[in-house]
Amino acid sequence: MRKFRIKEIPQFEINRIIDSSFKYFGLVCTFFGLVMLTIFIGNILLDGLGRISWAFMTNLPSRIASKAGILTAWAGTVWILVLTAIISIPLGVSAGIYLEEYGKKNRLASIIETNISNLAGVPSIIYGLLGLEIFVRLLNFGGSLLAGAFTLALLILPIIIVATREALKAVPNILREASFGLGATKWQTIRYQTLPAASGGIMTGIILALSRAVGETAPLIVVGALAYVPFVPKSPMDEFTVLPMIIFNWVSRPQQEFLINAAAGIIILLLITFLMNGVAVYLRNRWQKKINW
């Protein structure tokens, strides 16, 4: 009798089939995610676009949904954003410059670098508890804008440090060597050559970090952000509310009108976030072209 031999499939064919299968699996997952995101944003736009008006932007919070506005919320968001930037940007950029340009490459530096990278992934509620103990209780800032800004500055500080270091690493060493060859000191080289070349990457990291801070709610709830504030903050020591906080408050109410208000607030928050991310993408593209040149 004739024996039939099963033809063996070559290994490269198996690998090609696996690669092709994974490509289509990833395409299906991506398409599913985009469809769900489109449905989610579409529902928000349908519910909230009709509610957005000048009165909605300038009215104070109210127990009556039709009269409620987000004046104190977006004013508090602007205050928090500005104070957080003032606190975090100088510290984060300076730390990144020191660790990359001045710090010695030894075991201690490796431990510090690993810890900074790990801190960037710590849940935001942990920073809220830290801010509650240090800024609210120990330093006696209370539930003020300053306590919230310091807490969010701690949250985004590791992101800014990592972004600054990565941007400085991407600057070609030939630029530094040319500056040293012309007699410039290390600080002059950093100030006039390295930092301008890395500015796009640093600004991208800063904007993305601040856009994360804009949408954070958990740390601010812990440090004492209020759901109802009947006045616009006038100093860093005033009590405050922010857009995510007032959206959270409206969503938790059973009335349909407040859910519509929440959708309108989400649209405003999304516009702020998309605008900041768009600026970050623009700066990143300009920086990459400058590096390629």
mmCIF file of C-alpha atoms in Angstrom:
data_model
loop_
_atom_site.group_PDB
_atom_site.id
_atom_site.type_symbol
_atom_site.label_atom_id
_atom_site.label_comp_id
_atom_site.label_asym_id
_atom_site.label_seq_id
_atom_site.Cartn_x
_atom_site.Cartn_y
_atom_site.Cartn_z
ATOM 1 C CA MET A 1 0.000 0.000 0.000
ATOM 2 C CA ARG A 2 1.104 3.530 -0.793
ATOM 3 C CA LYS A 3 1.888 5.638 2.245
ATOM 4 C CA PHE A 4 0.597 9.211 2.318
ATOM 5 C CA ARG A 5 2.885 11.777 3.927
ATOM 6 C CA ILE A 6 1.451 14.937 5.432
ATOM 7 C CA LYS A 7 3.151 17.907 3.903
ATOM 8 C CA GLU A 8 4.832 19.986 6.575
ATOM 9 C CA ILE A 9 4.188 23.723 6.540
ATOM 10 C CA PRO A 10 7.423 25.734 6.556
ATOM 11 C CA GLN A 11 8.135 27.815 9.638
ATOM 12 C CA PHE A 12 8.164 31.076 7.683
ATOM 13 C CA GLU A 13 4.634 30.339 6.447
ATOM 14 C CA ILE A 14 3.446 29.804 10.029
ATOM 15 C CA ASN A 15 5.046 33.091 11.072
ATOM 16 C CA ARG A 16 3.435 34.890 8.141
ATOM 17 C CA ILE A 17 -0.009 33.530 9.074
ATOM 18 C CA ILE A 18 0.473 34.574 12.712
ATOM 19 C CA ASP A 19 1.588 38.076 11.694
ATOM 20 C CA SER A 20 -1.352 38.451 9.329
ATOM 21 C CA SER A 21 -3.821 37.213 11.963
ATOM 22 C CA PHE A 22 -2.482 39.602 14.579
ATOM 23 C CA LYS A 23 -2.715 42.503 12.109
ATOM 24 C CA TYR A 24 -6.395 41.852 11.461
ATOM 25 C CA PHE A 25 -7.058 41.263 15.161
ATOM 26 C CA GLY A 26 -5.502 44.623 15.976
ATOM 27 C CA LEU A 27 -7.524 46.266 13.188
ATOM 28 C CA VAL A 28 -10.779 44.856 14.592
ATOM 29 C CA CYS A 29 -9.914 46.022 18.128
ATOM 30 C CA THR A 30 -9.010 49.496 16.857
ATOM 31 C CA PHE A 31 -12.224 49.750 14.835
ATOM 32 C CA PHE A 32 -14.294 48.617 17.837
ATOM 33 C CA GLY A 33 -12.651 51.221 20.073
ATOM 34 C CA LEU A 34 -13.225 53.994 17.528
ATOM 35 C CA VAL A 35 -16.877 53.019 17.093
ATOM 36 C CA MET A 36 -17.498 53.048 20.847
ATOM 37 C CA LEU A 37 -15.704 56.388 21.217
ATOM 38 C CA THR A 38 -17.733 57.873 18.350
ATOM 39 C CA ILE A 39 -20.992 56.695 19.930
ATOM 40 C CA PHE A 40 -19.958 58.077 23.317
ATOM 41 C CA ILE A 41 -18.911 61.501 21.993
ATOM 42 C CA GLY A 42 -21.914 61.617 19.660
ATOM 43 C CA ASN A 43 -24.348 61.114 22.544
ATOM 44 C CA ILE A 44 -22.611 63.837 24.543
ATOM 45 C CA LEU A 45 -22.778 66.260 21.604
ATOM 46 C CA LEU A 46 -26.450 65.540 20.988
ATOM 47 C CA ASP A 47 -27.321 66.094 24.639
ATOM 48 C CA GLY A 48 -25.075 69.023 25.448
ATOM 49 C CA LEU A 49 -24.632 71.241 22.381
ATOM 50 C CA GLY A 50 -28.048 72.814 22.736
ATOM 51 C CA ARG A 51 -27.314 73.747 26.357
ATOM 52 C CA ILE A 52 -24.090 75.667 25.656
ATOM 53 C CA SER A 53 -24.710 79.407 25.611
ATOM 54 C CA TRP A 54 -23.266 82.623 26.960
ATOM 55 C CA ALA A 55 -25.590 82.378 29.974
ATOM 56 C CA PHE A 56 -24.350 78.832 30.676
ATOM 57 C CA MET A 57 -20.734 80.082 30.626
ATOM 58 C CA THR A 58 -21.353 83.126 32.840
ATOM 59 C CA ASN A 59 -24.028 81.964 35.305
ATOM 60 C CA LEU A 60 -23.225 80.866 38.835
ATOM 61 C CA PRO A 61 -24.155 77.347 40.017
ATOM 62 C CA SER A 62 -27.810 76.920 40.929
ATOM 63 C CA ARG A 63 -30.166 74.300 42.305
ATOM 64 C CA ILE A 64 -32.353 74.981 39.244
ATOM 65 C CA ALA A 65 -30.848 73.183 36.259
ATOM 66 C CA SER A 66 -32.011 75.727 33.668
ATOM 67 C CA LYS A 67 -30.278 78.566 35.542
ATOM 68 C CA ALA A 68 -27.102 76.695 36.505
ATOM 69 C CA GLY A 69 -23.835 77.784 34.895
ATOM 70 C CA ILE A 70 -20.134 76.963 35.023
ATOM 71 C CA LEU A 71 -18.612 80.383 35.717
ATOM 72 C CA THR A 72 -17.033 79.401 39.028
ATOM 73 C CA ALA A 73 -15.980 76.017 37.616
ATOM 74 C CA TRP A 74 -14.055 77.258 34.591
ATOM 75 C CA ALA A 75 -12.643 80.177 36.585
ATOM 76 C CA GLY A 76 -11.374 77.690 39.182
ATOM 77 C CA THR A 77 -9.988 75.482 36.398
ATOM 78 C CA VAL A 78 -8.029 78.433 34.969
ATOM 79 C CA TRP A 79 -6.725 79.328 38.434
ATOM 80 C CA ILE A 80 -5.662 75.744 39.107
ATOM 81 C CA LEU A 81 -4.038 75.414 35.680
ATOM 82 C CA VAL A 82 -2.021 78.630 36.017
ATOM 83 C CA LEU A 83 -0.886 77.931 39.590
ATOM 84 C CA THR A 84 0.031 74.329 38.751
ATOM 85 C CA ALA A 85 2.079 75.515 35.769
ATOM 86 C CA ILE A 86 3.890 78.143 37.873
ATOM 87 C CA ILE A 87 4.807 75.537 40.490
ATOM 88 C CA SER A 88 5.591 72.499 38.337
ATOM 89 C CA ILE A 89 7.295 73.862 35.214
ATOM 90 C CA PRO A 90 10.376 75.485 36.837
ATOM 91 C CA LEU A 91 10.858 72.524 39.209
ATOM 92 C CA GLY A 92 10.311 69.846 36.561
ATOM 93 C CA VAL A 93 12.460 71.416 33.854
ATOM 94 C CA SER A 94 15.263 72.278 36.303
ATOM 95 C CA ALA A 95 15.267 68.735 37.714
ATOM 96 C CA GLY A 96 15.332 67.274 34.207
ATOM 97 C CA ILE A 97 18.255 69.506 33.183
ATOM 98 C CA TYR A 98 20.246 68.606 36.291
ATOM 99 C CA LEU A 99 19.652 64.859 36.014
ATOM 100 C CA GLU A 100 20.510 64.764 32.303
ATOM 101 C CA GLU A 101 23.294 67.343 31.992
ATOM 102 C CA TYR A 102 24.929 67.570 35.428
ATOM 103 C CA GLY A 103 24.059 64.389 37.321
ATOM 104 C CA LYS A 104 26.611 61.597 37.456
ATOM 105 C CA LYS A 105 25.715 58.299 35.844
ATOM 106 C CA ASN A 106 26.009 55.992 38.842
ATOM 107 C CA ARG A 107 23.871 53.597 40.858
ATOM 108 C CA LEU A 108 22.129 56.389 42.783
ATOM 109 C CA ALA A 109 21.211 58.173 39.559
ATOM 110 C CA SER A 110 19.797 54.935 38.168
ATOM 111 C CA ILE A 111 17.638 54.455 41.281
ATOM 112 C CA ILE A 112 16.373 58.053 41.082
ATOM 113 C CA GLU A 113 15.561 57.683 37.380
ATOM 114 C CA THR A 114 13.648 54.452 38.005
ATOM 115 C CA ASN A 115 11.664 55.998 40.861
ATOM 116 C CA ILE A 116 10.742 59.065 38.803
ATOM 117 C CA SER A 117 9.489 56.855 35.990
ATOM 118 C CA ASN A 118 7.472 54.795 38.474
ATOM 119 C CA LEU A 119 5.976 57.913 40.081
ATOM 120 C CA ALA A 120 4.535 58.908 36.699
ATOM 121 C CA GLY A 121 2.291 55.823 36.889
ATOM 122 C CA VAL A 122 1.100 56.166 40.497
ATOM 123 C CA PRO A 123 -2.735 56.520 40.764
ATOM 124 C CA SER A 124 -3.832 60.122 41.218
ATOM 125 C CA ILE A 125 -5.748 59.357 44.431
ATOM 126 C CA ILE A 126 -2.413 58.645 46.150
ATOM 127 C CA TYR A 127 -1.247 62.158 45.325
ATOM 128 C CA GLY A 128 -4.536 63.436 46.691
ATOM 129 C CA LEU A 129 -3.923 61.717 50.036
ATOM 130 C CA LEU A 130 -0.367 63.086 50.088
ATOM 131 C CA GLY A 131 -1.636 66.594 49.354
ATOM 132 C CA LEU A 132 -4.288 66.260 52.068
ATOM 133 C CA GLU A 133 -1.686 65.422 54.708
ATOM 134 C CA ILE A 134 1.050 67.874 53.657
ATOM 135 C CA PHE A 135 -0.658 70.930 52.158
ATOM 136 C CA VAL A 136 -4.110 70.868 53.759
ATOM 137 C CA ARG A 137 -3.230 69.728 57.297
ATOM 138 C CA LEU A 138 0.510 70.205 57.864
ATOM 139 C CA LEU A 139 0.945 73.528 56.025
ATOM 140 C CA ASN A 140 -2.625 74.587 56.906
ATOM 141 C CA PHE A 141 -3.619 75.671 53.368
ATOM 142 C CA GLY A 142 -7.087 74.202 53.869
ATOM 143 C CA GLY A 143 -9.276 73.463 50.864
ATOM 144 C CA SER A 144 -7.775 76.341 48.879
ATOM 145 C CA LEU A 145 -6.594 76.762 45.310
ATOM 146 C CA LEU A 146 -3.007 76.650 46.534
ATOM 147 C CA ALA A 147 -3.452 73.216 48.117
ATOM 148 C CA GLY A 148 -5.047 71.878 44.914
ATOM 149 C CA ALA A 149 -2.326 73.400 42.717
ATOM 150 C CA PHE A 150 0.511 71.942 44.802
ATOM 151 C CA THR A 151 -1.172 68.527 44.752
ATOM 152 C CA LEU A 152 -1.578 68.554 40.969
ATOM 153 C CA ALA A 153 1.991 69.854 40.605
ATOM 154 C CA LEU A 154 3.214 66.757 42.454
ATOM 155 C CA LEU A 155 1.061 64.639 40.127
ATOM 156 C CA ILE A 156 2.536 65.974 36.880
ATOM 157 C CA LEU A 157 6.087 66.680 38.083
ATOM 158 C CA PRO A 158 7.429 63.210 37.110
ATOM 159 C CA ILE A 159 5.912 63.569 33.629
ATOM 160 C CA ILE A 160 7.633 66.919 33.061
ATOM 161 C CA ILE A 161 10.967 65.587 34.349
ATOM 162 C CA VAL A 162 10.854 62.548 32.075
ATOM 163 C CA ALA A 163 9.791 64.660 29.066
ATOM 164 C CA THR A 164 12.602 67.146 29.694
ATOM 165 C CA ARG A 165 15.219 64.410 29.933
ATOM 166 C CA GLU A 166 14.014 62.687 26.772
ATOM 167 C CA ALA A 167 14.025 65.978 24.859
ATOM 168 C CA LEU A 168 17.584 66.742 26.017
ATOM 169 C CA LYS A 169 18.739 63.228 25.082
ATOM 170 C CA ALA A 170 17.454 63.753 21.546
ATOM 171 C CA VAL A 171 19.700 66.789 20.985
ATOM 172 C CA PRO A 172 22.793 65.691 18.974
ATOM 173 C CA ASN A 173 26.055 65.734 20.938
ATOM 174 C CA ILE A 174 27.765 67.471 18.029
ATOM 175 C CA LEU A 175 25.854 70.616 19.003
ATOM 176 C CA ARG A 176 27.319 70.532 22.510
ATOM 177 C CA GLU A 177 30.824 69.738 21.237
ATOM 178 C CA ALA A 178 30.717 72.630 18.783
ATOM 179 C CA SER A 179 29.695 74.998 21.576
ATOM 180 C CA PHE A 180 32.470 73.739 23.861
ATOM 181 C CA GLY A 181 34.938 74.068 20.991
ATOM 182 C CA LEU A 182 34.095 77.770 20.684
ATOM 183 C CA GLY A 183 34.897 78.287 24.371
ATOM 184 C CA ALA A 184 31.388 78.286 25.872
ATOM 185 C CA THR A 185 30.883 77.066 29.421
ATOM 186 C CA LYS A 186 28.559 74.179 30.240
ATOM 187 C CA TRP A 187 25.757 76.465 31.381
ATOM 188 C CA GLN A 188 26.140 78.699 28.301
ATOM 189 C CA THR A 189 25.941 75.600 26.108
ATOM 190 C CA ILE A 190 22.805 74.417 27.875
ATOM 191 C CA ARG A 191 21.150 77.839 27.863
ATOM 192 C CA TYR A 192 21.905 78.971 24.317
ATOM 193 C CA GLN A 193 22.217 75.681 22.398
ATOM 194 C CA THR A 194 20.753 72.611 24.105
ATOM 195 C CA LEU A 195 17.579 74.115 25.589
ATOM 196 C CA PRO A 196 16.484 75.943 22.403
ATOM 197 C CA ALA A 197 16.999 72.735 20.410
ATOM 198 C CA ALA A 198 15.003 70.702 22.951
ATOM 199 C CA SER A 199 12.324 73.337 23.610
ATOM 200 C CA GLY A 200 9.709 71.692 21.365
ATOM 201 C CA GLY A 201 9.941 68.348 23.142
ATOM 202 C CA ILE A 202 9.930 69.988 26.569
ATOM 203 C CA MET A 203 6.874 72.103 25.726
ATOM 204 C CA THR A 204 5.081 69.036 24.367
ATOM 205 C CA GLY A 205 5.637 67.178 27.651
ATOM 206 C CA ILE A 206 4.529 70.201 29.689
ATOM 207 C CA ILE A 207 1.293 70.689 27.725
ATOM 208 C CA LEU A 208 0.405 66.988 27.875
ATOM 209 C CA ALA A 209 1.080 66.990 31.628
ATOM 210 C CA LEU A 210 -1.120 70.065 32.151
ATOM 211 C CA SER A 211 -3.877 68.560 30.011
ATOM 212 C CA ARG A 212 -3.856 65.561 32.348
ATOM 213 C CA ALA A 213 -4.082 67.882 35.350
ATOM 214 C CA VAL A 214 -7.117 69.653 33.839
ATOM 215 C CA GLY A 215 -9.166 66.455 33.849
ATOM 216 C CA GLU A 216 -8.206 65.157 37.293
ATOM 217 C CA THR A 217 -10.966 64.967 39.892
ATOM 218 C CA ALA A 218 -9.899 62.458 42.561
ATOM 219 C CA PRO A 219 -6.960 64.448 44.052
ATOM 220 C CA LEU A 220 -9.025 67.639 44.198
ATOM 221 C CA ILE A 221 -11.920 65.885 45.929
ATOM 222 C CA VAL A 222 -9.503 64.623 48.573
ATOM 223 C CA VAL A 223 -7.901 68.038 49.227
ATOM 224 C CA GLY A 224 -11.298 69.706 49.584
ATOM 225 C CA ALA A 225 -12.580 70.981 46.229
ATOM 226 C CA LEU A 226 -16.252 71.870 46.607
ATOM 227 C CA ALA A 227 -19.130 70.888 44.345
ATOM 228 C CA TYR A 228 -20.906 74.209 44.959
ATOM 229 C CA VAL A 229 -19.047 77.533 45.130
ATOM 230 C CA PRO A 230 -21.206 80.679 44.798
ATOM 231 C CA PHE A 231 -18.299 83.041 44.009
ATOM 232 C CA VAL A 232 -15.375 83.357 41.617
ATOM 233 C CA PRO A 233 -11.978 82.851 43.327
ATOM 234 C CA LYS A 234 -9.970 86.051 43.705
ATOM 235 C CA SER A 235 -6.851 84.779 45.468
ATOM 236 C CA PRO A 236 -4.896 81.503 45.756
ATOM 237 C CA MET A 237 -6.233 80.968 49.282
ATOM 238 C CA ASP A 238 -9.910 80.980 48.245
ATOM 239 C CA GLU A 239 -12.087 77.888 48.093
ATOM 240 C CA PHE A 240 -12.738 76.591 44.601
ATOM 241 C CA THR A 241 -14.401 74.151 42.275
ATOM 242 C CA VAL A 242 -13.319 72.906 38.843
ATOM 243 C CA LEU A 243 -15.056 71.594 35.731
ATOM 244 C CA PRO A 244 -14.542 67.869 36.492
ATOM 245 C CA MET A 245 -15.918 68.421 39.984
ATOM 246 C CA ILE A 246 -19.098 70.164 38.897
ATOM 247 C CA ILE A 247 -19.624 67.581 36.119
ATOM 248 C CA PHE A 248 -19.316 64.818 38.723
ATOM 249 C CA ASN A 249 -21.865 66.608 40.897
ATOM 250 C CA TRP A 250 -24.371 67.000 38.056
ATOM 251 C CA VAL A 251 -24.017 63.399 36.893
ATOM 252 C CA SER A 252 -24.827 62.154 40.400
ATOM 253 C CA ARG A 253 -28.189 63.953 40.393
ATOM 254 C CA PRO A 254 -31.327 62.120 39.215
ATOM 255 C CA GLN A 255 -32.864 64.990 37.211
ATOM 256 C CA GLN A 256 -32.473 64.728 33.427
ATOM 257 C CA GLU A 257 -31.803 68.493 33.131
ATOM 258 C CA PHE A 258 -28.653 68.181 35.234
ATOM 259 C CA LEU A 259 -27.439 65.325 33.024
ATOM 260 C CA ILE A 260 -27.796 67.670 30.042
ATOM 261 C CA ASN A 261 -25.777 70.289 31.953
ATOM 262 C CA ALA A 262 -23.124 67.650 32.624
ATOM 263 C CA ALA A 263 -22.936 66.820 28.905
ATOM 264 C CA ALA A 264 -22.438 70.505 28.099
ATOM 265 C CA GLY A 265 -19.698 70.745 30.735
ATOM 266 C CA ILE A 266 -18.001 67.663 29.280
ATOM 267 C CA ILE A 267 -17.973 69.328 25.843
ATOM 268 C CA ILE A 268 -16.240 72.410 27.272
ATOM 269 C CA LEU A 269 -13.699 70.224 29.075
ATOM 270 C CA LEU A 270 -13.083 68.191 25.902
ATOM 271 C CA LEU A 271 -12.513 71.381 23.907
ATOM 272 C CA ILE A 272 -9.898 72.538 26.409
ATOM 273 C CA THR A 273 -8.174 69.140 26.372
ATOM 274 C CA PHE A 274 -8.248 68.801 22.562
ATOM 275 C CA LEU A 275 -6.901 72.334 22.164
ATOM 276 C CA MET A 276 -3.986 71.655 24.507
ATOM 277 C CA ASN A 277 -3.209 68.327 22.853
ATOM 278 C CA GLY A 278 -3.387 69.954 19.418
ATOM 279 C CA VAL A 279 -0.843 72.559 20.473
ATOM 280 C CA ALA A 280 1.369 69.762 21.831
ATOM 281 C CA VAL A 281 1.203 67.853 18.521
ATOM 282 C CA TYR A 282 2.037 71.030 16.580
ATOM 283 C CA LEU A 283 5.049 71.778 18.774
ATOM 284 C CA ARG A 284 6.236 68.163 18.548
ATOM 285 C CA ASN A 285 6.096 68.219 14.733
ATOM 286 C CA ARG A 286 8.019 71.494 14.588
ATOM 287 C CA TRP A 287 10.609 70.140 17.005
ATOM 288 C CA GLN A 288 11.074 66.935 15.003
ATOM 289 C CA LYS A 289 11.623 68.927 11.805
ATOM 290 C CA LYS A 290 14.191 71.093 13.587
ATOM 291 C CA ILE A 291 16.030 67.999 14.875
ATOM 292 C CA ASN A 292 15.992 66.409 11.400
ATOM 293 C CA TRP A 293 17.519 69.511 9.911
#
